[in-house]
């Protein structure tokens, strides 16, 4: 009898067989519904079920769930199984819970209770079940309930190995869920020393935990470096018989080796020379072993060996300090590039991408250019081709840019659809970055549009226009080239846009040639007009009006087009309005005014390439400067994030981060007049319209202003803080308040009376240091007189992966309504980053609870009866209503809970004092939950006007 | 970190699914379907790692993950992991998982996974916990599984006892059995001696 088959459950087997015999999906659903009804009636029935039956039914439910059907009952029965003293029943109960019950379920309290019993059980298998359940669900509540027990289990001498292993990973899970709740304190060093444990399984689990701890506070766990190195050294130098069971296909402890090598990648090369030498020896040994003949032909042997080897290479690249090792690593990867195992080719390309960023090995990587280009052409697997593209991008520099770009363009024609957009971005960036001769750049981009027009995003064609406008040496060439490109019978719409724009600006430069005379240019463009979507037509209309300025001789033909019913009465408002306005403009104004309004675009201010920003957005970290040495990119991925939502018209949201209308000359018909910028050009245009008194609403933006607006929206504007998280911190003092791909900001704060100490933590999530880092607290408007905030200076350099701390002292002078704002500036990869984050400092932080008896409370309540002193809100409960949670929220909010004051025990009555420098303000609260209607009525009275409203609003967001 | 362990057959029928990151139930099913869609169209001799497409990214929420899979006869074993895991290491872990299943079920086949879904989960639990590798040593894993089976058997022994007693009673065909009772021959009275 095999180990686990055991005594099966007959009913279960019959049911599964039935399902498998179902001929159709309908039959299957019918059978399942029958079974669900059966189980439901069994659970609901009067007969109490024994453990075996419950277990059987729960198993059936699990099976049904796996087939993709919702299970909306049985949870309670599963929870009941947890308290069974039979292992198998407990086990199936836990299994059901971890597969089917979510952390937010109401049942979690009961589950936590059961775990509490099991975790202190003398029976280690019960403890393991409980730990597994915590690790599977890992909710915040669990972190709160077990943040003492689990570390104890982990470091205690009596704990057996299997429990220790589980405890380590369980703690890791909780650390991820609620980093603020897990503090090891004095146990930190005992946890580090688990790396010396006898049992390899314990060491492996501990290494995972320690890595997470290290990421949080590298300094505190620095001691793990030497321990990890010596452990690694012992494994690497052992023979495969030493470690017996942990030897996998002749490779000693491969998983643990990988973990240790990863752990070491969190630190710079060890400072202690002895440790450093030992580590170098390890890495050399691993590289040497790769050259030895394999001990087994099995793929598992080579896999395990190479898993360690690749991780060692990653560590070598990370340390980036030993040229000898780097070159050896590069040669090793070079061998893999032509290995017959696809997996190894894939990984080699990926690791080489990292190597290419190191100044020591960049040249060595370039030697493999031929092989990589070959991979692009011959690899059968798109994943591998993708890696080849990434590597080509990373190894590109001025010397090989033309070759690489040419190869990528050739490949683009046959490239997989999934990677085209990204390739287009990469080609565009390389072409711009390494262009010596800008005609080459223009050719490349136009080629891109021709070959893969659909994948050319707005950013790419915006960028080519920006560059052409800013460089007068290339303008004539660009005009000529787009003119030629437009002659193709079928052109991509993006080509029409670029062509239209460039000819509108620089068509005069080629008008001397009779083959591209004004009327020829105009007719060529207009032959495309009817095939284009409205936004492109709008752009072309702008080109036409610019033509009137450039080439007065074709004014009549153009006005004819504008006057055409197809335009002037076009159902699309934008086209209609442009046609009307342009027609008016060109009929009424003098040539001087026309020349001023339609003058050539001024150069764009130099900013970071919008394309680079887009690529970064697609794959954070992977779009680093190809020749920036020392950088290390996170593994790139094919996939693109969904495009940011595109606003209909950029002028609606001048600050919007996404490109608006596909029109650089966008004249917005609907922008609010108040937004008119007071520049001279604009003033002129507005005057023109005022003078004309046209019926159409005057456009608020001048041509240049509008274009600039669009330009702004095409590049990345300042980083804005993400969704407003501030409400999460009304009742919390610690946590992460902001996080994006680059930066994480955490806060820890404590308050006493009217004073507060706030620690801000800035974590650099990238692999590149931030420089010129500044963080300042800004008190906008009135707040500057209501609050005093004093921020200590913060180091201007934030190393990759490191965290910096800043202390802010705050004093509440008087009550306030808006929170202070944190303004952060730094340079990342040479690009200026700016962000503003609201600091979760609200007026309730300065509340302290007050105790009083019922008589006093009512007395004071009555005294505060002026209308301005009271605020009442009635609102719907968002999270489920829970008395205990409400209590804790009120306490965290800064108020007391006064028992036996309200005659209705369901209601909550609280009191507190708000401390400000100038005065102390009494606050009384009454909260009446109505569980039937799922509504709350909240009444707050305060001895100072308006405060009750502020507090009410803050508190309402919490329920 | 391992985000999910998925096993499905060549037709995309899920056989084991275990998510270490919380997803709503319908998202879980969509992830399984999408993963099957991606993996099943790949040849057998291409590499064992791949990135999900746009759709899978939006389901999983981000692109920091990779699918690492092996195809055995009728089953695909797919691990969805983030960038903190070694690809080859996970590939080997799949192998350990399958070898362990093979040891436990003796020549494991798809049917074993179907009829013993709970057992498969228990084996997986001994290897992966909360998304991290717990144990890789097969001997150790097997020992723990055997320990569990022993407990199960002993509990089945206790629990089974009353059941067996009842069925013994039920099986008795009393009237017939009474008829069948053969009384021992009484010694003839005549031979009695007083």
Short mmCIF file of C-alpha atoms in Angstrom, two decimals, chain A residues 1-9 12-14 16-17 20 25 28 55 59 62-63 65-71 85-89 91-92 95 98-100 102-103 125 129 131-132 135-136 161-162 165-167 169-170 172-173 176 199 201 204-205 208 245-246 248-249 254-255 258-259 262 299-300 302-304 306-307 310-311 342-344 346-347 350 380-384 386-387 618 620 635-642, chain B residues 1 7 13-22 25-26 28-29 32 42-43 45-54 57-58 62-66 70 72 82-96 99 103-106 110-119 121-123 125-140 142 144-153 155-159:
data_model
loop_
_atom_site.label_atom_id
_atom_site.label_comp_id
_atom_site.label_asym_id
_atom_site.label_seq_id
_atom_site.Cartn_x
_atom_site.Cartn_y
_atom_site.Cartn_z
CA UNK A 1 0.00 0.00 0.00
CA UNK A 2 1.47 3.35 -0.93
CA UNK A 3 2.20 5.73 1.88
CA UNK A 4 -0.70 8.09 1.51
CA UNK A 5 -3.52 6.29 -0.20
CA UNK A 6 -4.85 4.96 3.08
CA UNK A 7 -8.50 4.27 3.63
CA UNK A 8 -10.17 6.46 1.04
CA UNK A 9 -13.61 7.93 1.48
CA UNK A 12 -16.02 11.03 -2.23
CA UNK A 13 -14.62 8.60 -4.76
CA UNK A 14 -18.11 7.86 -6.09
CA UNK A 16 -15.63 12.25 -8.29
CA UNK A 17 -16.25 9.32 -10.61
CA UNK A 20 -15.75 12.46 -14.46
CA UNK A 25 -20.71 20.68 -18.85
CA UNK A 28 -21.51 18.22 -14.56
CA UNK A 55 -14.40 15.51 6.65
CA UNK A 59 -13.39 17.18 0.84
CA UNK A 62 -12.83 21.33 -1.97
CA UNK A 63 -13.11 19.27 -5.11
CA UNK A 65 -14.17 24.48 -5.63
CA UNK A 66 -11.21 23.27 -7.63
CA UNK A 67 -13.50 22.78 -10.61
CA UNK A 68 -14.27 26.47 -10.45
CA UNK A 69 -17.56 26.61 -8.61
CA UNK A 70 -18.26 29.05 -5.84
CA UNK A 71 -18.64 27.57 -2.42
CA UNK A 85 -8.83 16.48 18.62
CA UNK A 86 -8.38 14.10 15.74
CA UNK A 87 -5.45 15.09 13.57
CA UNK A 88 -7.03 14.16 10.23
CA UNK A 89 -10.16 16.19 10.93
CA UNK A 91 -5.99 18.80 9.01
CA UNK A 92 -8.84 18.87 6.52
CA UNK A 95 -6.92 22.86 4.46
CA UNK A 98 -6.54 28.06 3.84
CA UNK A 99 -7.98 27.34 0.40
CA UNK A 100 -11.41 28.90 0.80
CA UNK A 102 -10.27 34.89 2.97
CA UNK A 103 -8.51 36.94 5.60
CA UNK A 125 2.08 18.11 14.20
CA UNK A 129 -0.84 22.75 11.15
CA UNK A 131 1.67 27.58 11.63
CA UNK A 132 0.80 26.51 8.11
CA UNK A 135 1.42 31.32 6.79
CA UNK A 136 -1.32 30.67 4.29
CA UNK A 161 13.35 21.21 13.76
CA UNK A 162 10.21 20.84 11.68
CA UNK A 165 11.30 25.58 9.95
CA UNK A 166 7.62 26.34 9.80
CA UNK A 167 7.90 29.09 12.40
CA UNK A 169 8.49 30.97 7.23
CA UNK A 170 5.37 31.81 9.16
CA UNK A 172 8.31 35.81 7.25
CA UNK A 173 4.75 35.82 6.03
CA UNK A 176 5.31 40.85 4.83
CA UNK A 199 19.43 21.06 10.31
CA UNK A 201 15.99 22.63 6.37
CA UNK A 204 17.04 27.25 4.40
CA UNK A 205 13.86 28.56 5.99
CA UNK A 208 14.50 33.29 3.63
CA UNK A 245 19.98 13.88 2.16
CA UNK A 246 20.46 17.48 1.23
CA UNK A 248 20.41 16.70 -4.81
CA UNK A 249 21.70 14.78 -7.80
CA UNK A 254 21.63 23.67 -4.02
CA UNK A 255 18.59 25.51 -2.67
CA UNK A 258 21.09 29.82 -3.83
CA UNK A 259 19.40 31.37 -0.82
CA UNK A 262 20.84 35.83 -2.72
CA UNK A 299 19.16 17.19 -16.36
CA UNK A 300 18.46 17.57 -12.64
CA UNK A 302 23.00 20.22 -14.38
CA UNK A 303 19.98 22.26 -13.31
CA UNK A 304 20.95 22.21 -9.67
CA UNK A 306 23.69 25.82 -12.73
CA UNK A 307 21.13 27.27 -10.35
CA UNK A 310 23.87 31.62 -11.96
CA UNK A 311 23.27 32.92 -8.49
CA UNK A 342 17.20 26.46 -24.01
CA UNK A 343 16.82 27.25 -20.33
CA UNK A 344 20.50 28.03 -20.02
CA UNK A 346 17.60 32.12 -21.64
CA UNK A 347 19.24 32.65 -18.27
CA UNK A 350 19.30 37.56 -18.82
CA UNK A 380 12.48 29.25 -31.63
CA UNK A 381 11.18 30.51 -28.33
CA UNK A 382 9.78 33.99 -28.00
CA UNK A 383 10.83 34.20 -24.34
CA UNK A 384 14.43 33.72 -25.39
CA UNK A 386 12.77 38.72 -25.79
CA UNK A 387 15.84 38.27 -23.60
CA UNK A 618 6.47 49.55 -18.61
CA UNK A 620 10.61 49.72 -13.88
CA UNK A 635 14.42 41.07 -14.44
CA UNK A 636 12.68 42.55 -17.42
CA UNK A 637 9.41 41.23 -18.62
CA UNK A 638 7.61 41.24 -21.90
CA UNK A 639 4.42 42.35 -20.58
CA UNK A 640 3.26 45.86 -20.69
CA UNK A 641 1.08 47.48 -18.15
CA UNK A 642 -2.19 48.71 -19.47
CA UNK B 1 8.28 34.16 -3.44
CA UNK B 7 -1.40 21.69 -11.86
CA UNK B 13 -8.70 20.89 -16.26
CA UNK B 14 -7.30 22.08 -12.95
CA UNK B 15 -6.04 19.30 -10.74
CA UNK B 16 -4.33 21.21 -7.97
CA UNK B 17 -4.36 24.92 -7.38
CA UNK B 18 -2.76 26.65 -4.48
CA UNK B 19 -2.39 30.41 -4.28
CA UNK B 20 -0.02 32.00 -1.80
CA UNK B 21 -1.27 35.48 -2.53
CA UNK B 22 -4.91 36.25 -2.08
CA UNK B 25 -12.16 32.99 -6.52
CA UNK B 26 -13.08 33.97 -10.06
CA UNK B 28 -8.08 32.33 -9.50
CA UNK B 29 -10.00 30.49 -12.18
CA UNK B 32 -5.57 29.11 -14.26
CA UNK B 42 4.35 26.13 -26.30
CA UNK B 43 6.41 23.36 -27.85
CA UNK B 45 11.55 21.71 -26.32
CA UNK B 46 11.42 25.44 -25.66
CA UNK B 47 12.55 26.90 -22.36
CA UNK B 48 10.67 26.28 -19.16
CA UNK B 49 10.29 29.90 -18.17
CA UNK B 50 7.98 32.47 -19.55
CA UNK B 51 6.41 35.77 -18.76
CA UNK B 52 2.68 36.18 -18.79
CA UNK B 53 1.09 38.52 -21.26
CA UNK B 54 -0.82 41.68 -20.61
CA UNK B 57 -0.38 40.77 -15.66
CA UNK B 58 -3.65 42.50 -15.05
CA UNK B 62 1.93 43.63 -11.92
CA UNK B 63 4.61 42.03 -13.97
CA UNK B 64 7.07 40.92 -11.32
CA UNK B 65 6.46 37.23 -11.79
CA UNK B 66 7.41 34.44 -14.07
CA UNK B 70 7.29 21.35 -16.50
CA UNK B 72 4.85 15.51 -17.61
CA UNK B 82 8.50 36.50 -8.44
CA UNK B 83 12.01 37.65 -9.22
CA UNK B 84 13.39 36.67 -5.84
CA UNK B 85 13.42 32.99 -6.78
CA UNK B 86 16.03 31.17 -8.81
CA UNK B 87 14.45 29.84 -12.00
CA UNK B 88 16.49 26.67 -12.08
CA UNK B 89 15.95 26.17 -8.37
CA UNK B 90 12.20 26.24 -8.86
CA UNK B 91 12.48 23.91 -11.81
CA UNK B 92 14.20 21.45 -9.53
CA UNK B 93 11.60 22.02 -6.86
CA UNK B 94 8.91 20.96 -9.32
CA UNK B 95 10.93 17.84 -9.93
CA UNK B 96 11.15 17.14 -6.20
CA UNK B 99 9.19 12.67 -7.42
CA UNK B 103 6.95 7.91 -4.13
CA UNK B 104 3.76 8.50 -2.17
CA UNK B 105 1.37 7.22 -4.77
CA UNK B 106 3.63 4.66 -6.47
CA UNK B 110 -3.50 12.04 -13.01
CA UNK B 111 -6.17 9.92 -11.31
CA UNK B 112 -4.22 9.88 -8.06
CA UNK B 113 -4.24 13.66 -7.99
CA UNK B 114 -7.96 13.71 -8.68
CA UNK B 115 -8.96 11.25 -6.00
CA UNK B 116 -6.52 12.42 -3.39
CA UNK B 117 -6.58 16.16 -3.75
CA UNK B 118 -6.26 16.55 0.02
CA UNK B 119 -3.18 14.36 0.14
CA UNK B 121 -2.12 19.47 -0.71
CA UNK B 122 -0.54 17.94 2.38
CA UNK B 123 2.52 16.95 0.41
CA UNK B 125 2.40 21.90 2.40
CA UNK B 126 5.47 20.05 3.52
CA UNK B 127 7.46 21.64 0.70
CA UNK B 128 6.13 25.15 0.33
CA UNK B 129 4.76 27.32 3.08
CA UNK B 130 3.32 30.78 2.67
CA UNK B 131 5.01 30.93 -0.71
CA UNK B 132 8.49 30.06 0.50
CA UNK B 133 10.41 26.84 0.12
CA UNK B 134 10.07 24.94 3.37
CA UNK B 135 11.81 21.68 2.72
CA UNK B 136 13.58 20.26 -0.29
CA UNK B 137 14.90 17.02 1.08
CA UNK B 138 12.70 14.24 -0.20
CA UNK B 139 13.53 11.81 2.57
CA UNK B 140 12.50 14.38 5.14
CA UNK B 142 8.40 11.49 2.98
CA UNK B 144 6.62 13.66 7.59
CA UNK B 145 3.98 12.35 5.19
CA UNK B 146 4.37 8.85 6.58
CA UNK B 147 4.00 10.23 10.06
CA UNK B 148 0.69 11.75 9.02
CA UNK B 149 -0.48 8.52 7.42
CA UNK B 150 0.31 6.66 10.60
CA UNK B 151 -1.79 9.05 12.63
CA UNK B 152 -4.54 8.75 10.08
CA UNK B 153 -4.50 4.98 10.27
CA UNK B 155 -7.40 7.36 14.08
CA UNK B 156 -9.27 5.36 11.45
CA UNK B 157 -8.72 2.39 13.76
CA UNK B 158 -10.39 4.08 16.71
CA UNK B 159 -13.09 5.72 14.68
#
